Amino acid sequence: MSLLVVGSVAFDSMESPYGMVDRVVGGAATYFAVAASFFAHVSIVAIVGDDFTERDAEIFRGRHIDTEGLERAPGRTFFWAGRYSENLNERVTLATELNVFADFKPRLPEKYRNSKYVFLANIAPELQRSVLHQVKGKPKLAALDTMNYWIERSNAELRETLRHVDILMINDSEARELSNEHNLLRAAKHIFKMGPSTLVVKRGEHGAMMVDKNGVFCIPAFPLEEPHDPTGAGDSFAGGFMGYLAGAGQTSDAALRRAMVYGSVLGSFAVERFGLERLTALKRGEIHARARHFAKLTQFKL
Ligand code: AMP
């Protein structure tokens, strides 16, 4: 089934105790699309500047990723820079330059409009909403990611967009900030009143938690000895999660739980190397092997 994503395609510069990279291809939609393309055909809606070369665009080639909706405009590509703490748990954003995204008016190619699974990756909430409105009919599943940058700068816009989505997929501090609730179960109740019926909370090295009408489901993060760069872990989680559901064409509770596992699997691979290095070298067999490893990790008898 078709899976549509709107979000940033970017140049990123990151520093962690394991090294640094300068102006590598990144962006929420890029991580998402690469991760999801292992399971489903992905259509990408984004904008890049004239500094984004054909060579940069090669990251999408040879995968199940349609880039007809990747617009090119005069100007510079979205740029983000960040630095991670010694334990990789804290991140300081050093730069966020919207550049060509500042005037982006997403227009969906006709063939994207029948998408049944939609992921609104982290980008201005009004752009997320505009994409959702261009999809014909109601998608089978629409999920949204956002971050403190938008919660603080575009709160009213974000709340309006949230009314139209099924799943909100954010990290724990964002869930707390959005709901003004410290406890995540109370935060979920609060967020359900805003529109989504499912909350997926990404908790970094502590795994992820899904809350919906069926209750709570938790999954650990895959234990890694040497993670290098957490950038894009959340977007890769979302790619594994939504990609699995779109590929399976399902939204049942059992499928959502498996999607949490595939989300964690893709997120864990993403952090093993800088930027998209590990995801772009990944093989399907490795994904399934790690999913089986997850089943073992969490198995016990009573
Ligand atoms: P994550 O580590 O999951 O928060 O995602 C990091 C990716 O999101 C990087 O590749 C950035 O280019 C992108 N990003 C960072 N800040 C923003 C923002 N305000 N809007 C859109 N994308 C962003």
CSV table of C-alpha atoms and ligand atoms in Angstrom, one decimal:
chain,number,residue,atom,x,y,z
A,1,MET,CA,0.0,0.0,0.0
A,2,SER,CA,1.1,3.5,-0.8
A,3,LEU,CA,2.9,5.5,2.0
A,4,LEU,CA,3.3,9.3,1.7
A,5,VAL,CA,5.7,11.4,3.7
A,6,VAL,CA,6.2,15.1,4.0
A,7,GLY,CA,9.1,16.5,6.0
A,8,SER,CA,12.6,18.0,5.8
A,9,VAL,CA,15.2,16.9,3.4
A,10,ALA,CA,18.3,18.6,4.8
A,11,PHE,CA,22.0,19.0,5.1
A,12,ASP,CA,23.0,18.2,8.7
A,13,SER,CA,26.2,18.7,10.7
A,14,MET,CA,26.6,16.6,13.8
A,15,GLU,CA,29.1,16.2,16.6
A,16,SER,CA,29.2,13.4,19.1
A,17,PRO,CA,31.9,11.9,21.3
A,18,TYR,CA,32.5,9.5,18.4
A,19,GLY,CA,33.3,12.1,15.8
A,20,MET,CA,31.7,14.7,13.6
A,21,VAL,CA,30.3,15.1,10.1
A,22,ASP,CA,29.7,18.3,8.1
A,23,ARG,CA,26.7,18.9,5.8
A,24,VAL,CA,25.7,15.4,5.1
A,25,VAL,CA,22.3,14.6,3.6
A,26,GLY,CA,19.7,14.2,6.3
A,27,GLY,CA,16.3,15.5,7.2
A,28,ALA,CA,13.4,13.8,8.9
A,29,ALA,CA,11.7,12.8,5.6
A,30,THR,CA,15.0,11.3,4.3
A,31,TYR,CA,15.5,9.1,7.4
A,32,PHE,CA,11.8,8.1,7.3
A,33,ALA,CA,11.8,7.3,3.6
A,34,VAL,CA,15.0,5.2,3.6
A,35,ALA,CA,13.8,3.2,6.7
A,36,ALA,CA,10.2,2.7,5.4
A,37,SER,CA,11.4,1.7,1.9
A,38,PHE,CA,12.4,-1.7,3.2
A,39,PHE,CA,8.7,-2.5,3.7
A,40,ALA,CA,6.6,-0.3,1.3
A,41,HIS,CA,6.7,2.0,-1.7
A,42,VAL,CA,7.3,5.6,-0.3
A,43,SER,CA,6.3,8.9,-2.0
A,44,ILE,CA,8.2,11.9,-0.7
A,45,VAL,CA,7.1,15.5,-0.6
A,46,ALA,CA,9.8,18.0,0.3
A,47,ILE,CA,11.8,20.9,-1.1
A,48,VAL,CA,15.6,21.3,-1.6
A,49,GLY,CA,17.7,24.2,-2.8
A,50,ASP,CA,20.0,24.5,-5.8
A,51,ASP,CA,22.9,23.4,-3.6
A,52,PHE,CA,21.3,19.9,-3.5
A,53,THR,CA,23.1,18.0,-6.3
A,54,GLU,CA,22.1,14.9,-8.3
A,55,ARG,CA,24.8,13.1,-6.3
A,56,ASP,CA,23.0,14.1,-3.0
A,57,ALA,CA,19.7,12.8,-4.5
A,58,GLU,CA,21.3,9.4,-5.1
A,59,ILE,CA,20.5,8.5,-1.5
A,60,PHE,CA,16.9,7.9,-2.8
A,61,ARG,CA,17.8,5.9,-5.9
A,62,GLY,CA,17.6,2.2,-6.2
A,63,ARG,CA,15.1,2.1,-3.3
A,64,HIS,CA,11.3,2.1,-3.4
A,65,ILE,CA,11.2,5.8,-3.1
A,66,ASP,CA,9.3,8.1,-5.5
A,67,THR,CA,10.9,11.6,-5.6
A,68,GLU,CA,8.5,13.3,-8.1
A,69,GLY,CA,7.2,15.4,-5.1
A,70,LEU,CA,10.8,16.5,-4.2
A,71,GLU,CA,10.7,20.1,-5.4
A,72,ARG,CA,13.8,22.1,-6.3
A,73,ALA,CA,13.9,25.8,-5.7
A,74,PRO,CA,16.5,28.6,-6.0
A,75,GLY,CA,18.2,29.1,-2.6
A,76,ARG,CA,19.7,26.9,0.1
A,77,THR,CA,18.5,23.5,1.4
A,78,PHE,CA,17.2,23.3,5.0
A,79,PHE,CA,20.2,23.1,7.3
A,80,TRP,CA,20.4,21.7,10.8
A,81,ALA,CA,23.4,21.3,13.2
A,82,GLY,CA,23.6,19.6,16.6
A,83,ARG,CA,26.0,18.4,19.2
A,84,TYR,CA,25.5,15.4,21.5
A,85,SER,CA,26.6,15.0,25.1
A,86,GLU,CA,29.1,12.4,26.4
A,87,ASN,CA,26.3,9.8,27.0
A,88,LEU,CA,24.5,10.8,23.7
A,89,ASN,CA,21.3,11.4,25.7
A,90,GLU,CA,21.3,15.2,25.5
A,91,ARG,CA,21.5,17.2,22.3
A,92,VAL,CA,22.1,20.9,21.7
A,93,THR,CA,20.7,22.3,18.5
A,94,LEU,CA,23.4,24.7,17.1
A,95,ALA,CA,21.5,25.8,14.0
A,96,THR,CA,18.2,25.5,12.3
A,97,GLU,CA,18.0,27.3,9.0
A,98,LEU,CA,14.7,26.8,7.2
A,99,ASN,CA,16.0,28.3,4.0
A,100,VAL,CA,13.8,27.1,1.0
A,101,PHE,CA,11.3,25.5,3.5
A,102,ALA,CA,10.3,29.0,4.6
A,103,ASP,CA,8.3,29.6,1.4
A,104,PHE,CA,7.4,26.0,0.6
A,105,LYS,CA,3.9,25.4,-0.7
A,106,PRO,CA,3.7,21.6,-1.0
A,107,ARG,CA,1.8,20.4,-4.1
A,108,LEU,CA,1.1,16.7,-4.3
A,109,PRO,CA,1.7,15.1,-7.7
A,110,GLU,CA,-1.6,13.5,-8.9
A,111,LYS,CA,-0.4,10.0,-8.3
A,112,TYR,CA,0.4,10.7,-4.6
A,113,ARG,CA,-3.2,11.8,-3.9
A,114,ASN,CA,-4.6,8.3,-3.4
A,115,SER,CA,-2.1,7.4,-0.6
A,116,LYS,CA,-3.7,5.4,2.2
A,117,TYR,CA,-0.9,5.7,4.7
A,118,VAL,CA,0.4,9.2,5.5
A,119,PHE,CA,3.3,10.3,7.7
A,120,LEU,CA,3.6,14.0,8.5
A,121,ALA,CA,7.3,14.2,9.6
A,122,ASN,CA,8.6,17.0,11.7
A,123,ILE,CA,8.1,20.2,9.7
A,124,ALA,CA,5.9,23.3,10.1
A,125,PRO,CA,2.3,22.2,11.1
A,126,GLU,CA,0.6,24.2,8.4
A,127,LEU,CA,2.7,22.4,5.8
A,128,GLN,CA,1.7,19.1,7.3
A,129,ARG,CA,-2.0,20.0,7.2
A,130,SER,CA,-1.8,21.3,3.6
A,131,VAL,CA,-0.4,17.9,2.5
A,132,LEU,CA,-3.0,15.9,4.4
A,133,HIS,CA,-5.8,18.0,2.8
A,134,GLN,CA,-4.5,17.2,-0.7
A,135,VAL,CA,-4.9,13.5,-0.1
A,136,LYS,CA,-8.2,12.2,-1.6
A,137,GLY,CA,-10.7,10.8,1.0
A,138,LYS,CA,-9.6,9.9,4.4
A,139,PRO,CA,-6.3,7.9,4.6
A,140,LYS,CA,-6.4,4.6,6.4
A,141,LEU,CA,-3.8,5.9,8.8
A,142,ALA,CA,-2.3,9.3,9.3
A,143,ALA,CA,0.5,9.8,11.8
A,144,LEU,CA,2.4,13.0,12.8
A,145,ASP,CA,5.7,13.8,14.4
A,146,THR,CA,6.7,17.2,15.7
A,147,MET,CA,9.2,18.8,18.1
A,148,ASN,CA,9.6,21.5,20.7
A,149,TYR,CA,10.5,24.0,17.9
A,150,TRP,CA,7.0,23.8,16.5
A,151,ILE,CA,5.2,23.2,19.9
A,152,GLU,CA,6.6,26.6,21.0
A,153,ARG,CA,6.5,28.6,17.8
A,154,SER,CA,3.3,27.3,16.1
A,155,ASN,CA,1.2,25.9,18.9
A,156,ALA,CA,-2.2,26.9,17.5
A,157,GLU,CA,-1.3,25.6,14.0
A,158,LEU,CA,-0.1,22.4,15.5
A,159,ARG,CA,-3.3,21.8,17.5
A,160,GLU,CA,-5.4,22.4,14.4
A,161,THR,CA,-3.3,19.9,12.4
A,162,LEU,CA,-3.5,17.3,15.3
A,163,ARG,CA,-7.3,17.3,15.0
A,164,HIS,CA,-6.9,15.4,11.7
A,165,VAL,CA,-4.4,12.6,12.6
A,166,ASP,CA,-4.8,9.1,14.1
A,167,ILE,CA,-1.3,8.7,15.6
A,168,LEU,CA,1.0,11.2,17.3
A,169,MET,CA,4.5,10.0,17.4
A,170,ILE,CA,6.8,12.2,19.6
A,171,ASN,CA,9.5,11.9,22.2
A,172,ASP,CA,8.8,12.0,26.0
A,173,SER,CA,9.9,15.6,26.6
A,174,GLU,CA,7.7,16.8,23.7
A,175,ALA,CA,4.7,14.8,25.0
A,176,ARG,CA,5.1,16.5,28.3
A,177,GLU,CA,5.6,19.9,26.8
A,178,LEU,CA,2.5,19.6,24.5
A,179,SER,CA,0.2,18.3,27.2
A,180,ASN,CA,1.6,20.1,30.2
A,181,GLU,CA,1.5,16.8,32.0
A,182,HIS,CA,4.6,15.2,33.5
A,183,ASN,CA,3.2,11.6,33.7
A,184,LEU,CA,3.1,10.0,30.2
A,185,LEU,CA,-0.2,8.2,30.7
A,186,ARG,CA,-1.9,11.5,31.8
A,187,ALA,CA,-0.2,13.2,28.8
A,188,ALA,CA,-1.7,10.5,26.5
A,189,LYS,CA,-5.2,11.2,27.9
A,190,HIS,CA,-4.7,14.9,27.3
A,191,ILE,CA,-3.4,14.4,23.8
A,192,PHE,CA,-6.4,12.1,22.9
A,193,LYS,CA,-8.6,15.1,23.5
A,194,MET,CA,-6.6,17.0,20.8
A,195,GLY,CA,-7.5,14.4,18.0
A,196,PRO,CA,-5.1,11.4,17.8
A,197,SER,CA,-6.4,8.1,19.2
A,198,THR,CA,-2.9,6.6,19.6
A,199,LEU,CA,0.2,8.1,21.2
A,200,VAL,CA,3.6,6.6,20.4
A,201,VAL,CA,6.3,8.0,22.8
A,202,LYS,CA,9.9,7.6,21.7
A,203,ARG,CA,12.2,7.4,24.7
A,204,GLY,CA,15.6,7.1,23.2
A,205,GLU,CA,17.7,4.4,25.0
A,206,HIS,CA,14.6,3.5,27.1
A,207,GLY,CA,12.7,2.3,24.1
A,208,ALA,CA,9.2,3.3,23.1
A,209,MET,CA,5.7,3.2,24.5
A,210,MET,CA,2.3,3.1,22.7
A,211,VAL,CA,-0.9,4.1,24.4
A,212,ASP,CA,-4.4,3.7,22.9
A,213,LYS,CA,-7.8,2.4,23.8
A,214,ASN,CA,-6.4,-1.1,24.1
A,215,GLY,CA,-4.0,0.0,26.8
A,216,VAL,CA,-0.2,0.3,26.9
A,217,PHE,CA,2.5,-1.5,24.9
A,218,CYS,CA,6.2,-1.0,25.6
A,219,ILE,CA,9.2,-2.1,23.7
A,220,PRO,CA,12.9,-1.7,24.8
A,221,ALA,CA,15.5,0.0,22.7
A,222,PHE,CA,17.9,-2.6,21.2
A,223,PRO,CA,20.9,-2.7,23.5
A,224,LEU,CA,23.9,-1.4,21.6
A,225,GLU,CA,27.5,-1.2,22.9
A,226,GLU,CA,28.6,1.7,20.7
A,227,PRO,CA,25.9,3.9,19.3
A,228,HIS,CA,27.6,6.7,17.4
A,229,ASP,CA,25.0,9.3,16.4
A,230,PRO,CA,21.3,9.4,17.5
A,231,THR,CA,20.3,11.8,14.7
A,232,GLY,CA,17.3,10.6,12.8
A,233,ALA,CA,16.6,7.7,15.3
A,234,GLY,CA,13.1,8.9,15.8
A,235,ASP,CA,12.4,9.4,12.1
A,236,SER,CA,13.9,5.9,11.3
A,237,PHE,CA,11.6,4.5,14.1
A,238,ALA,CA,8.7,6.2,12.4
A,239,GLY,CA,9.8,4.8,9.0
A,240,GLY,CA,10.0,1.2,10.3
A,241,PHE,CA,6.7,1.6,12.1
A,242,MET,CA,4.7,3.2,9.2
A,243,GLY,CA,6.5,1.2,6.6
A,244,TYR,CA,5.6,-2.1,8.2
A,245,LEU,CA,1.9,-1.1,8.5
A,246,ALA,CA,1.7,0.1,4.9
A,247,GLY,CA,3.5,-3.0,3.6
A,248,ALA,CA,1.2,-5.3,5.6
A,249,GLY,CA,-1.9,-3.2,4.8
A,250,GLN,CA,-3.0,-3.6,8.4
A,251,THR,CA,-3.8,-1.4,11.4
A,252,SER,CA,-5.0,-4.1,13.9
A,253,ASP,CA,-3.6,-4.1,17.4
A,254,ALA,CA,-1.4,-7.0,16.7
A,255,ALA,CA,0.0,-5.2,13.6
A,256,LEU,CA,0.6,-2.0,15.6
A,257,ARG,CA,2.6,-4.0,18.2
A,258,ARG,CA,4.7,-5.6,15.4
A,259,ALA,CA,5.2,-2.1,13.9
A,260,MET,CA,6.6,-0.9,17.3
A,261,VAL,CA,9.2,-3.7,17.0
A,262,TYR,CA,10.1,-2.8,13.4
A,263,GLY,CA,10.3,0.9,14.5
A,264,SER,CA,12.8,0.0,17.2
A,265,VAL,CA,14.8,-2.2,14.8
A,266,LEU,CA,15.2,0.6,12.3
A,267,GLY,CA,15.9,3.2,15.0
A,268,SER,CA,18.6,1.0,16.4
A,269,PHE,CA,20.4,0.5,13.1
A,270,ALA,CA,20.2,4.3,12.4
A,271,VAL,CA,22.3,5.2,15.5
A,272,GLU,CA,25.1,2.7,14.8
A,273,ARG,CA,26.8,5.1,12.4
A,274,PHE,CA,26.8,8.8,11.6
A,275,GLY,CA,23.9,10.2,9.5
A,276,LEU,CA,22.4,7.7,7.0
A,277,GLU,CA,25.5,5.6,6.7
A,278,ARG,CA,24.2,2.5,8.4
A,279,LEU,CA,20.6,2.6,7.0
A,280,THR,CA,21.8,2.9,3.4
A,281,ALA,CA,24.0,-0.2,3.8
A,282,LEU,CA,21.3,-2.2,5.6
A,283,LYS,CA,20.0,-5.5,4.2
A,284,ARG,CA,16.4,-6.9,4.7
A,285,GLY,CA,17.8,-10.0,6.3
A,286,GLU,CA,19.5,-8.0,9.0
A,287,ILE,CA,16.2,-6.3,9.8
A,288,HIS,CA,14.4,-9.6,10.2
A,289,ALA,CA,17.2,-11.1,12.2
A,290,ARG,CA,17.2,-8.1,14.7
A,291,ALA,CA,13.3,-8.4,14.9
A,292,ARG,CA,13.7,-12.0,16.0
A,293,HIS,CA,16.4,-10.9,18.4
A,294,PHE,CA,13.9,-8.5,19.9
A,295,ALA,CA,11.4,-11.3,20.4
A,296,LYS,CA,14.0,-13.2,22.4
A,297,LEU,CA,15.0,-10.1,24.4
A,298,THR,CA,11.4,-9.6,25.7
A,299,GLN,CA,10.4,-13.2,26.1
A,300,PHE,CA,9.7,-14.6,29.6
A,301,LYS,CA,7.7,-17.3,31.3
A,302,LEU,CA,5.4,-16.8,34.3
B,1,AMP,P1,15.7,13.5,15.0
B,1,AMP,O1,17.1,13.1,15.5
B,1,AMP,O2,14.8,12.3,14.9
B,1,AMP,O3,15.1,14.6,15.9
B,1,AMP,O4,15.8,14.1,13.6
B,1,AMP,C1,16.9,14.8,13.1
B,1,AMP,C2,16.6,15.3,11.7
B,1,AMP,O5,15.5,16.2,11.7
B,1,AMP,C3,17.8,15.9,11.1
B,1,AMP,O6,18.1,15.2,9.9
B,1,AMP,C4,17.3,17.4,10.8
B,1,AMP,O7,17.7,17.8,9.5
B,1,AMP,C5,15.8,17.3,11.0
B,1,AMP,N1,15.3,18.5,11.7
B,1,AMP,C6,15.9,19.1,12.8
B,1,AMP,N2,15.1,20.1,13.2
B,1,AMP,C7,14.1,20.2,12.4
B,1,AMP,C8,13.0,21.1,12.2
B,1,AMP,N3,12.8,22.2,13.1
B,1,AMP,N4,12.1,20.9,11.2
B,1,AMP,C9,12.3,19.9,10.4
B,1,AMP,N5,13.3,19.0,10.4
B,1,AMP,C10,14.2,19.2,11.4
